[in-house]
XYZ file of C-alpha atoms in Angstrom:
620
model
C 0.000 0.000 0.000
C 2.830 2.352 0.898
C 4.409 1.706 -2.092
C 1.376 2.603 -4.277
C 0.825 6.051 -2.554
C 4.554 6.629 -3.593
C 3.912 5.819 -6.777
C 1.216 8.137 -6.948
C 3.081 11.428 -5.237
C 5.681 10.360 -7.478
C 3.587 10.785 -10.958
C 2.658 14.078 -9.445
C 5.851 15.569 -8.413
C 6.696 14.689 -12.423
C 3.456 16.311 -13.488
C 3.556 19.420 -11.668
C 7.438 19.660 -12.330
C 6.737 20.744 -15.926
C 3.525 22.547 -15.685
C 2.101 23.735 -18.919
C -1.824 25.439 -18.805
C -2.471 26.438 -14.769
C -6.329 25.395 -14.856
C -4.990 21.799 -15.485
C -2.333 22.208 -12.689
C -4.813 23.357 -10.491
C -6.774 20.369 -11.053
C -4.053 17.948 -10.244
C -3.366 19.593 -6.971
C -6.622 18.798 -6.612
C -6.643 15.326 -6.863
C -3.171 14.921 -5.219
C -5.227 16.641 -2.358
C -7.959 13.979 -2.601
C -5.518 11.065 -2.866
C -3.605 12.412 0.538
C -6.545 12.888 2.241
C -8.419 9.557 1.580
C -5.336 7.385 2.200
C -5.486 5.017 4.543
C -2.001 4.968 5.701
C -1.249 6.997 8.763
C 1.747 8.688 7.679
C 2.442 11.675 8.128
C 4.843 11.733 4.898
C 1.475 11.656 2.764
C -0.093 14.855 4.066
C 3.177 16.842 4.175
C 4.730 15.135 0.062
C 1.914 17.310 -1.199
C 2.150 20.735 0.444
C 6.284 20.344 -0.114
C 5.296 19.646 -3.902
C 2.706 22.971 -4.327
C 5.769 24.633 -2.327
C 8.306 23.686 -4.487
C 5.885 24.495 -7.254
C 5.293 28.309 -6.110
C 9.133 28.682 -5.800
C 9.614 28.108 -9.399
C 6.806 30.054 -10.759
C 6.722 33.454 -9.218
C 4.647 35.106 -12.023
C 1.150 33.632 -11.415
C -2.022 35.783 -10.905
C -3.447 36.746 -8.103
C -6.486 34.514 -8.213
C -3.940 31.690 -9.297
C -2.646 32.374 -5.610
C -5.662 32.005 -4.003
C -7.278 28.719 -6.266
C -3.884 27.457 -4.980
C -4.253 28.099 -1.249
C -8.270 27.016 -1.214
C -7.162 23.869 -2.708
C -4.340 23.139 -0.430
C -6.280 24.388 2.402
C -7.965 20.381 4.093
C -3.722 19.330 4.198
C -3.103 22.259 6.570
C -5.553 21.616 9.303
C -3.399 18.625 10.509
C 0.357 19.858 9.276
C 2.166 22.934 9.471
C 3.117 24.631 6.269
C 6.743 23.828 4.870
C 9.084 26.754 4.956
C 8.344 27.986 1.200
C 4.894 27.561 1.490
C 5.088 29.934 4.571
C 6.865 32.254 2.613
C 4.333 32.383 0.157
C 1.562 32.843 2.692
C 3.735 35.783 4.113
C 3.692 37.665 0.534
C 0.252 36.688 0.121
C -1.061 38.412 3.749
C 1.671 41.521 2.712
C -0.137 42.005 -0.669
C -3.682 41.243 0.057
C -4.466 41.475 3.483
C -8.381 41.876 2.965
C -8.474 38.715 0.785
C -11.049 35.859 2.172
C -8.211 33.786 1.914
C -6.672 35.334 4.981
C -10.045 34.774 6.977
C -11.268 31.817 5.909
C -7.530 29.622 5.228
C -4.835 31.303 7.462
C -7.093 31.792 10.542
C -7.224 27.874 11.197
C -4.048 27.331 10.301
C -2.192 30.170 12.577
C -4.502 29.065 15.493
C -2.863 25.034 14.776
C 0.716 27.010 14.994
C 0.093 29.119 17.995
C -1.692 25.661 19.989
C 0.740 23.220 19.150
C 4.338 25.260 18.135
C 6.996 24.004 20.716
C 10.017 26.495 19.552
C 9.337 29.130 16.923
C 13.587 29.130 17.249
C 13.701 25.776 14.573
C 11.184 27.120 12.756
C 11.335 31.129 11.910
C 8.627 31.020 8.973
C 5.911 29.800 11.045
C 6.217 32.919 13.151
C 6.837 34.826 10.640
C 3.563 34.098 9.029
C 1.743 34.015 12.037
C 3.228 37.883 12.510
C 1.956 38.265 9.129
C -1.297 36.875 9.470
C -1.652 39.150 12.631
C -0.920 42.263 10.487
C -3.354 41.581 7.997
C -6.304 40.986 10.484
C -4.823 44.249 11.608
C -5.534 46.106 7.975
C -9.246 45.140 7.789
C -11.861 47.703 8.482
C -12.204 46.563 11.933
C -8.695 46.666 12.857
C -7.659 46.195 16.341
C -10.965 44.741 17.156
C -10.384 41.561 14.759
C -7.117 41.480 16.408
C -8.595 41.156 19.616
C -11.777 38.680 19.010
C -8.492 36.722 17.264
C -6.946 36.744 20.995
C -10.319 35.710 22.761
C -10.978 32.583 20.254
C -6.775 31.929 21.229
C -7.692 31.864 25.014
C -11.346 30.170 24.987
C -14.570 31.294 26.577
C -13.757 30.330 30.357
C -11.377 31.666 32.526
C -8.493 29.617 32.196
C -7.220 29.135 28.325
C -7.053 25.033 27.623
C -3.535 25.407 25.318
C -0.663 26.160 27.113
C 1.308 26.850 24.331
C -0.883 30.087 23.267
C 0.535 32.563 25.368
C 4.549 31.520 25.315
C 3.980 31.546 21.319
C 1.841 34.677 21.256
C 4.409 36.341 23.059
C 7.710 35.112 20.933
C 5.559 36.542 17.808
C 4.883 39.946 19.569
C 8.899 40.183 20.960
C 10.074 38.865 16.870
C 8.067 41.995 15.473
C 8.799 44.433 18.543
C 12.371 43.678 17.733
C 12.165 43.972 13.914
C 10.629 47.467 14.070
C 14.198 48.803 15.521
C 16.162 46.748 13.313
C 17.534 49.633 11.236
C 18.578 51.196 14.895
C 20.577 48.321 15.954
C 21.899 47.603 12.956
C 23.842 51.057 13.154
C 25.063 49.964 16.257
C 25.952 46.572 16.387
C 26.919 44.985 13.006
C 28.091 41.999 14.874
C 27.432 38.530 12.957
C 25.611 37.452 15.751
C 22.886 39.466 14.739
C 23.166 38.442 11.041
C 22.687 34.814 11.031
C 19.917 32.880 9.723
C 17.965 30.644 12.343
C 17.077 27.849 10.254
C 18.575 25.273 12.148
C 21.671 24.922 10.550
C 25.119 26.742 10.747
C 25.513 27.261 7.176
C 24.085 29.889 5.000
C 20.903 28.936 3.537
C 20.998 28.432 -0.490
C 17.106 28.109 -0.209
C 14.962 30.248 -2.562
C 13.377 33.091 -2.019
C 15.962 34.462 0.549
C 14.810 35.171 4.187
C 13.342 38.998 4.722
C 15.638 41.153 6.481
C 12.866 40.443 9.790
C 14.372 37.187 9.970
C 18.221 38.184 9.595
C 18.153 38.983 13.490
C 17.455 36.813 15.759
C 14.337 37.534 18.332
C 14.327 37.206 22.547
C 12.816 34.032 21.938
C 12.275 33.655 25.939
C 9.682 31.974 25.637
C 10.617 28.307 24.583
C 11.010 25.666 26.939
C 13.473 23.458 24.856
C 16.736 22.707 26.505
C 18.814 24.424 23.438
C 17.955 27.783 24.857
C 21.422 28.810 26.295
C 22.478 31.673 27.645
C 24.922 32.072 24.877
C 22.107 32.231 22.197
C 19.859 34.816 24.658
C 23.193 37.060 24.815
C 22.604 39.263 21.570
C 19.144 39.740 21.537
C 18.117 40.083 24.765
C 18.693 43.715 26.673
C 21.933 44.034 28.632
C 20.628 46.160 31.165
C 23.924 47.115 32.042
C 23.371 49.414 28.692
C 20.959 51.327 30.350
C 21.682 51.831 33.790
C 24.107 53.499 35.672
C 25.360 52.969 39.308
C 24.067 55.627 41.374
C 26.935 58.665 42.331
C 27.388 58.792 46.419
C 28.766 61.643 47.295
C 28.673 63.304 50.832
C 26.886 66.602 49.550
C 24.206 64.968 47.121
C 22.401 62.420 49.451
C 22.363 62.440 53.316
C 23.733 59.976 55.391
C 21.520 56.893 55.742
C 22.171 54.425 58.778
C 23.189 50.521 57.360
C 19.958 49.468 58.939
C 19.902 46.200 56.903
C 20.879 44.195 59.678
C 23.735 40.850 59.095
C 21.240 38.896 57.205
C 23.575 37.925 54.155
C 20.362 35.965 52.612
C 19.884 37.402 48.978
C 16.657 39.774 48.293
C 14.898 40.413 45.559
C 15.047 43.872 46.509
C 18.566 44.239 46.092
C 18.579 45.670 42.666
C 16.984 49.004 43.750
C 20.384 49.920 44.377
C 20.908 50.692 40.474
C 19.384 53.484 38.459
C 18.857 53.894 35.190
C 20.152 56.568 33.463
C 18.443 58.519 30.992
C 18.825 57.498 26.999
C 19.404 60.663 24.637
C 19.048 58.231 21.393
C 16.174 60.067 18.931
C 13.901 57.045 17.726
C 11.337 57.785 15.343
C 10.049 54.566 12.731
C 9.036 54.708 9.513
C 5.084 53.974 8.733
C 5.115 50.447 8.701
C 7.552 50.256 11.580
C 5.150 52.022 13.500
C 2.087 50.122 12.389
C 3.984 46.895 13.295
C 4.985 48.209 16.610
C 1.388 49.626 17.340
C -0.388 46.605 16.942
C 2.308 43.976 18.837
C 2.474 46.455 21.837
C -1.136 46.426 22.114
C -1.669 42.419 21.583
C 0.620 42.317 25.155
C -2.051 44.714 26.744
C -4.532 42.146 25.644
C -2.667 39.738 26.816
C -2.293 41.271 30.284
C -5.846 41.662 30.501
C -6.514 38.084 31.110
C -6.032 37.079 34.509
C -4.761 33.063 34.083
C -2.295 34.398 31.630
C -1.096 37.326 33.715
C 1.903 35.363 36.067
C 2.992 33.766 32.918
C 3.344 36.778 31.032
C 5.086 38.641 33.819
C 7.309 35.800 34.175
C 8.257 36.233 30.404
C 8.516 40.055 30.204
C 10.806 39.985 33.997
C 14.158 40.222 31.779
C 13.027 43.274 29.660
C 13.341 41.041 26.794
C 13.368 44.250 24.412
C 16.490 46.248 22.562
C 17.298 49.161 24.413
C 16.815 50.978 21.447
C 12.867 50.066 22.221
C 12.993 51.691 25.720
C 14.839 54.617 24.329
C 11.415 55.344 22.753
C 8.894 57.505 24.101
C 6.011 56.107 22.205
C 6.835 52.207 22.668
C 7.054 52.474 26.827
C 4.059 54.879 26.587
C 1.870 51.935 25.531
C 3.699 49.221 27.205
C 3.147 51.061 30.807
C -0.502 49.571 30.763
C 1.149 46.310 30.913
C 3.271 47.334 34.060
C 0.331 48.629 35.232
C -1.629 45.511 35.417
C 1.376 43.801 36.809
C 1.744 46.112 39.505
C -1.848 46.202 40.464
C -2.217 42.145 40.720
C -2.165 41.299 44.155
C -0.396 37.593 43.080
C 3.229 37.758 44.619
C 4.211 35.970 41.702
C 3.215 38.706 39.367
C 3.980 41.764 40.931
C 7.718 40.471 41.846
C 8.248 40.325 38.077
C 8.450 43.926 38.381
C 11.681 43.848 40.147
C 15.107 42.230 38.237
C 15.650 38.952 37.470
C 19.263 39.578 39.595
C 20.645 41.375 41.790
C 22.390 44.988 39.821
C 20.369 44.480 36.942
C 17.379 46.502 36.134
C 13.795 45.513 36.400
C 10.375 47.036 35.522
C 10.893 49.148 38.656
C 13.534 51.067 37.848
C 12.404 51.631 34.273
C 9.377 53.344 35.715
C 10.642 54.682 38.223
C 10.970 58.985 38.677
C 14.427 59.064 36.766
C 13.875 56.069 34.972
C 13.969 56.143 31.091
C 10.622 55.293 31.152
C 9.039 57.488 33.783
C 6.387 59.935 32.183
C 4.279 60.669 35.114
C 6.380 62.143 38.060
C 5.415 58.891 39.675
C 1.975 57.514 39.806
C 2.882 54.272 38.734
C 5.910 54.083 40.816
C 3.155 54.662 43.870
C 1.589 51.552 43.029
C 4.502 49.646 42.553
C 5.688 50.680 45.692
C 2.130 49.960 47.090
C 2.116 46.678 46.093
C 5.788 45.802 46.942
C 5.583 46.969 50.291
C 2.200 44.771 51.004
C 4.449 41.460 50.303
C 6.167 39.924 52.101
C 9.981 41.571 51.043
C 12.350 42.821 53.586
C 10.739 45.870 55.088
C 13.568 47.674 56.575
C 16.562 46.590 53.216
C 13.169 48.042 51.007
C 12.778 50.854 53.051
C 17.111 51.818 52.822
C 17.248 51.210 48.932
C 14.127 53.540 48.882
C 15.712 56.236 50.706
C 19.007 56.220 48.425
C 17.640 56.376 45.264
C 13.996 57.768 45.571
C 13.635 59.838 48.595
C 13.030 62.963 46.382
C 10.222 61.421 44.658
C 8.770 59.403 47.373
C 8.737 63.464 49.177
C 7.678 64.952 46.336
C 4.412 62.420 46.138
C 3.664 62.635 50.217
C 3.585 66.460 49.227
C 0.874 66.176 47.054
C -1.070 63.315 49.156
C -0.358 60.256 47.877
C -1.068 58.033 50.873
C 1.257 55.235 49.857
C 4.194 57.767 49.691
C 2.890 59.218 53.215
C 3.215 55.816 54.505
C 6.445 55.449 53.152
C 8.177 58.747 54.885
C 6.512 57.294 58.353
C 8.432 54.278 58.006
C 11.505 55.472 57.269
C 11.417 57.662 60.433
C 9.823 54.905 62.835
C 12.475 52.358 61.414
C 15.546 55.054 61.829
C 16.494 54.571 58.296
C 17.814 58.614 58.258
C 20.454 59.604 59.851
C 20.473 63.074 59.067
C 18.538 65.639 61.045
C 18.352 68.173 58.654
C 16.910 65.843 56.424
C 14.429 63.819 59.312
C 13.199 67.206 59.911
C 12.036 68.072 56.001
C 10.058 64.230 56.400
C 8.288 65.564 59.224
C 7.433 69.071 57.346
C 6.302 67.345 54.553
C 4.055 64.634 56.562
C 2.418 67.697 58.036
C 1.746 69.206 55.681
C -1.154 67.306 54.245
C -4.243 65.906 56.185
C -3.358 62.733 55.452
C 0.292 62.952 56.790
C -0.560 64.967 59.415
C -2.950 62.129 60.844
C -0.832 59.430 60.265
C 2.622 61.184 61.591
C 0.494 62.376 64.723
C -0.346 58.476 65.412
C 3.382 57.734 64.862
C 4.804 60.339 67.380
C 2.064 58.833 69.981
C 4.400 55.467 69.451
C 8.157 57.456 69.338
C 7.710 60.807 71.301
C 10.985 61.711 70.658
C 10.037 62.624 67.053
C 7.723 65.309 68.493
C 10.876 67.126 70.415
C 12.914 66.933 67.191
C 10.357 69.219 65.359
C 9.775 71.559 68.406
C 13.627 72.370 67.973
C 12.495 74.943 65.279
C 12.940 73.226 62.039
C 15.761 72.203 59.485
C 18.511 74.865 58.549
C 18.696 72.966 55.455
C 16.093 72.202 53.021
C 16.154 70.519 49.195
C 12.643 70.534 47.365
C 12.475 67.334 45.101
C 12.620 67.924 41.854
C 9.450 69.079 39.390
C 8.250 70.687 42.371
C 5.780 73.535 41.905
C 4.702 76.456 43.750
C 2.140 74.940 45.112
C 4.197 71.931 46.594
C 6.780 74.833 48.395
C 3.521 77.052 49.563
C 1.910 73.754 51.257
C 5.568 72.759 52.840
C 6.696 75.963 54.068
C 2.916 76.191 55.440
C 2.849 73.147 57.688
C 5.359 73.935 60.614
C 8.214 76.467 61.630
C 10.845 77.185 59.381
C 12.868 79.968 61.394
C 16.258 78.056 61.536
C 16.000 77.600 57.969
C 19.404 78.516 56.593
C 20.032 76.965 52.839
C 17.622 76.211 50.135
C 17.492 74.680 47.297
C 14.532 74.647 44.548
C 17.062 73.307 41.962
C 15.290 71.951 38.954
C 12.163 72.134 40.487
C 9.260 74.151 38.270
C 8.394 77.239 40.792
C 8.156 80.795 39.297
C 8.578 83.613 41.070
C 5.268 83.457 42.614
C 6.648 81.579 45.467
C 8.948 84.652 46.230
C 5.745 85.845 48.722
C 6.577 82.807 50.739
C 10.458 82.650 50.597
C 10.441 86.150 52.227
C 8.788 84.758 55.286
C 12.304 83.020 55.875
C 13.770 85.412 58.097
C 17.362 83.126 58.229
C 17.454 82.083 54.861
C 21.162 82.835 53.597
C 21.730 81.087 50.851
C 18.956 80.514 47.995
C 19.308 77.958 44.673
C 16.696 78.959 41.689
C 19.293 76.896 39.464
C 17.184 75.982 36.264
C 13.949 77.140 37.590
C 11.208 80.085 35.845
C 12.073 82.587 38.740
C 12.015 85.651 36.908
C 12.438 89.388 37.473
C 9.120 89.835 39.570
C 10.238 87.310 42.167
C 13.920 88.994 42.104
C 12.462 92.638 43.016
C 10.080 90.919 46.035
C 13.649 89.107 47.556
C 15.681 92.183 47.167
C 12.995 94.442 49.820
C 13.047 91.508 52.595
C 15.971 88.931 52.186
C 18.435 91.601 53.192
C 20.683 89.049 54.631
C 21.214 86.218 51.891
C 24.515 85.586 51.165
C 24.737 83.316 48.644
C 21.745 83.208 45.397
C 22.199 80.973 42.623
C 19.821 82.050 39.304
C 21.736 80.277 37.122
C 19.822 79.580 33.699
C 16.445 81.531 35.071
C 15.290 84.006 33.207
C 16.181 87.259 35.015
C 17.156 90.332 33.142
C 18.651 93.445 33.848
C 15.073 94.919 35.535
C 15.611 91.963 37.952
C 19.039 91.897 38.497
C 19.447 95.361 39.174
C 17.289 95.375 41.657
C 19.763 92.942 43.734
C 22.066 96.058 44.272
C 20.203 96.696 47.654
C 21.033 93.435 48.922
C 24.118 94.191 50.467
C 25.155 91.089 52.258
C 26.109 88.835 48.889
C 28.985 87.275 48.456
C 28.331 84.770 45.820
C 26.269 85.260 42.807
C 25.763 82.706 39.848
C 24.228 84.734 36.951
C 25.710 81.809 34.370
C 23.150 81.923 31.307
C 21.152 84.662 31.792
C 20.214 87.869 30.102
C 22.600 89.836 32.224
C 24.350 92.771 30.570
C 28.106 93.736 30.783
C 26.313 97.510 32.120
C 24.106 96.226 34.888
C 27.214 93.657 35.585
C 29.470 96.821 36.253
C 26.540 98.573 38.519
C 26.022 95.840 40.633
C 30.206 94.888 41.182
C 30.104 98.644 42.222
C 26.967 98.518 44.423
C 27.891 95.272 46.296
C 30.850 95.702 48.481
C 31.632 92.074 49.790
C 30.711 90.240 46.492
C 33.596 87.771 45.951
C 32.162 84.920 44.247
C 30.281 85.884 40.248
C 29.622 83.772 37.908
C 28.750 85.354 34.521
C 29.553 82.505 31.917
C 27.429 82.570 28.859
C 25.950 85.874 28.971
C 26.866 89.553 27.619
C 29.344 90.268 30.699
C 31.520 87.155 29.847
């Protein structure tokens, strides 16, 4: 019997080799169809000799007609509900969903066989093509009229109608299609960086080039963060030059004595490693420009927001966590605005599950790598929000069951500004956070204990929650009763608003140096820096202080000493009017509108200035 049905593929490989009208063609696929299909033999060479012939077939004759195409595919179409398409044939089906996307074909042919790929695919690494076409397939459901909603009904047949999806293979697969295309839309970026060969060879299984015809696209040139197979052959080695380094986007965080105050060890000898460990790195911020060409962007668009679907569903949620923990994307991805825009609704979801083994994801993988965390973190290169979602990451975090008092340290070394900054404005989780830091002892520094308990008081919240901690530790009470800090640093992208409702909340009379440093007030909080009646020295370093402001300090700050406007925009109406102020002895007027005149009038008018600064302007 065997023999027979070789016989028979035989005759047609010979009569398809030389094809001479296409109608007759057609209707020998046909029958070699029929003949697969109603063999008894349970081999699975009989349903796969056909599709390699029609694929070999298609190889050779790349000038047929578009409805050639499609009689082609219809009558191929029974073979590929129980076998994957060869390589060729999925090349074909690639060009076919590239060049008619709103065929039937795509519908009523591809959607069964994408959904057989997806269920039963075991590592999209051995074969490329099949995710290829399934990426394909995706952005062709993607062109029709409905768009993103096809998409999505796509995803809900993928995960079933109850609430746990019956193919475990759907989301791992899913996944390596969306990282393959995420990847391939920054291809042209990486490429100008990294023309190593490790990024130029062909993952077909074999270590020689390919002599196969047509060539692979330039999307499969570069191999994708396939995290998500299970197989054995998925070494480190082969993860190294696709998958993030996040050493290339982070820093280690500068200690010096003058930028951060001192913080007491407070971790105790417990040498046992902690997932919160890597909050001792911070990212630094990417300058790279990224912006993608059309198709780039539809690509990237419509991938980004198939892992938002995905994140939606609750069953698939650990899983997915589990395979986005290594920030399996090029750095040139995270260097761009738009893509970690969109992706933040993922980290959202992650950070708002209450599963311990989804909301740890959000942290590194290791210890001095980054995670999620930092990424999204105020200063992170992701960070668009001056912290909301860090809030609820640090919500959630501190409701598990992580090393309160290490969490609370790394907290206080890299975000106290932002954690202040929040408090300031009510956020109850940040509140919570200052209160612990005093209760545990995790500053050392008075000046800077003392700005905790300003800002915890000065917001109903804080105010009721520090009152109940000061019933436990009285001696927090007599530290504020002392009259205040004589030094005080407002956290960055601070507003007027934020200084008005700190300076409101206690006694500030032994304040002596402050700093509003990058922070966003304008000179409107000049009414409530002249109720500072010790202040000597005063930094407005990058900030919209202006002239107004400068005339209001000159009539009551007669005793500052030291006033930093560097790149504000103060002119000569403002400046001059610092002539009265007779106790300066260092000025910074680096980048201003200053001119060399009203730079002559005020050397002359202030007697014990020593210090000026008057780089880039007209008196340089």
């Amino acid at each position: 019997m065997a023999g027979v049905a070789q016989k028979k593929i035989y005759k047609y490989k010979k009569v398809l080799s030389n094809p001479s009208r296409w109608e007759v063609v057609l209707k020998e696929i046909r029958t070699l169809v029929d003949m697969a299909l109603t063999s008894p033999l349970q081999d699975d060479s009989i349903n796969q000799a056909p599709l390699e012939i029609v694929s070999k077939l298609l190889s050779e004759n790349t000038n047929l007609t578009t409805q050639e195409h499609e009689n082609i595919i219809v009558a191929i179409a029974p073979l590929l509900e129980n076998n994957h398409p060869p390589p060729d044939l999925c090349e074909f089906f690639c060009k076919h969903c590239r060049e008619r996307p709103r065929s039937m074909v795509v519908i009523e042919v591809f959607t069964p066989v994408v959904q057989r790929i997806l269920k039963h695919n075991m590592d999209f690494g051995k074969c490329p093509r099949l995710r290829l076409f399934t990426q394909e397939y995706i952005l062709a459901l993607n062109e029709l009229n409905a768009g993103m909603e096809v998409v999505k009904k796509f995803i809900q047949s993928m995960h079933g109608p109850t609430g746990h999806c019956p193919h475990p293979r759907v989301l791992p697969n899913l996944v390596a299609v969306c990282l393959a295309a995420i990847y391939s839309c920054y291809e042209e970026f990486i490429n100008s960086r990294d023309n190593s060969p490790s990024l130029k060879e062909i993952r077909n299984g074999c270590q020689q080039p390919c002599d196969r015809k047509p060539t692979l696209p330039l999307r499969l040139l570069h191999p994708s963060p396939d995290l998500v197979s299970q197989e054995a052959t998925l070494s480190e080695a082969r993860l190294k030059s696709v998958v993030v380094a996040s050493s290339e986007i982070h820093v280690e965080v500068e200690r010096t004595s003058t930028a951060k105050p001192a913080l007491t060890a407070g971790a105790g000898d417990d040498s046992e490693p902690s997932l919160i460990d890597c909050l001792m790195v911070s990212p630094a911020c990417s300058t790279m420009s990224i912006e993608l060409g059309p198709q780039a962007d539809r690509t990237l668009a419509c991938h980004v927001e198939i892992l938002k679907l995905l994140s939606d569903y609750d069953d698939w949620r650990p899983s997915l966590a589990s395979l986005l923990q290594p920030i399996p994307f090029p750095k040139e991805a995270l260097a761009h605005e738009k893509f970690t825009k969109e992706l933040k609704y993922v980290i959202q979801r992650f950070a708002e599950d209450p599963r311990q083994e989804v909301h740890s994801c959000l942290l590194s993988v290791r210890a001095g790598k980054d995670g999620w965390f930092q990424l999204y973190s105020p200063g992170g290169v992701a960070c668009d929000d001056d912290g909301e979602l860090f809030a609820s990451m640090v919500h959630i975090l501190m409701g598990s069951c992580y090393k309160t008092k290490k969490f609370l340290l790394s907290l206080a070394e890299n975000k106290l500004g932002p954690c202040m900054l929040l408090a300031l404005r009510g956020n109850q989780t940040m509140v919570e956070i200052l209160c612990l830091m005093l209760e545990y002892n995790i500053i050392d520094n008075n000046d800077t204990q003392l700005q905790i308990i300003s800002t915890l008081e000065s917001t109903e919240v804080g105010k009721r929650m520090y009152e109940q901690l000061c019933d436990r530790q009285r001696e927090l009470k007599e530290l504020q009763r002392k009259g205040g800090p004589t030094r005080l640093t407002l956290p960055s992208k601070s507003t007027d608003a934020d200084l008005a409702r700190l300076l409101s909340s206690g006694s500030f009379g032994n304040l002596e140096n402050l700093s509003l440093a990058f922070t966003n007030v304008t000179s409107a909080c000049a009414e409530h820096l002249i109720k500072l009646p010790s202040l000597k020295q005063l930094n407005l370093w990058s900030t919209q202080f202006g002239d107004a402001g400068l005339r209001l300090l000159s009539e009551h700050l007669t005793m500052l000493q030291v006033l930093n406007l560097c790149e504000t925009p103060v002119t000569d109406a403002g400046l001059l009017a610092l002539s009265s102020m007779k106790s300066l002895c260092s000025l910074n007027m680096n980048s201003t509108k200053l001119s060399a005149d009203t730079y002559e009038d005020l050397k002359a008018k202030l007697p014990n200035l020593k210090e000026v600064d008057v780089r880039y302007t007209e008196a340089w």
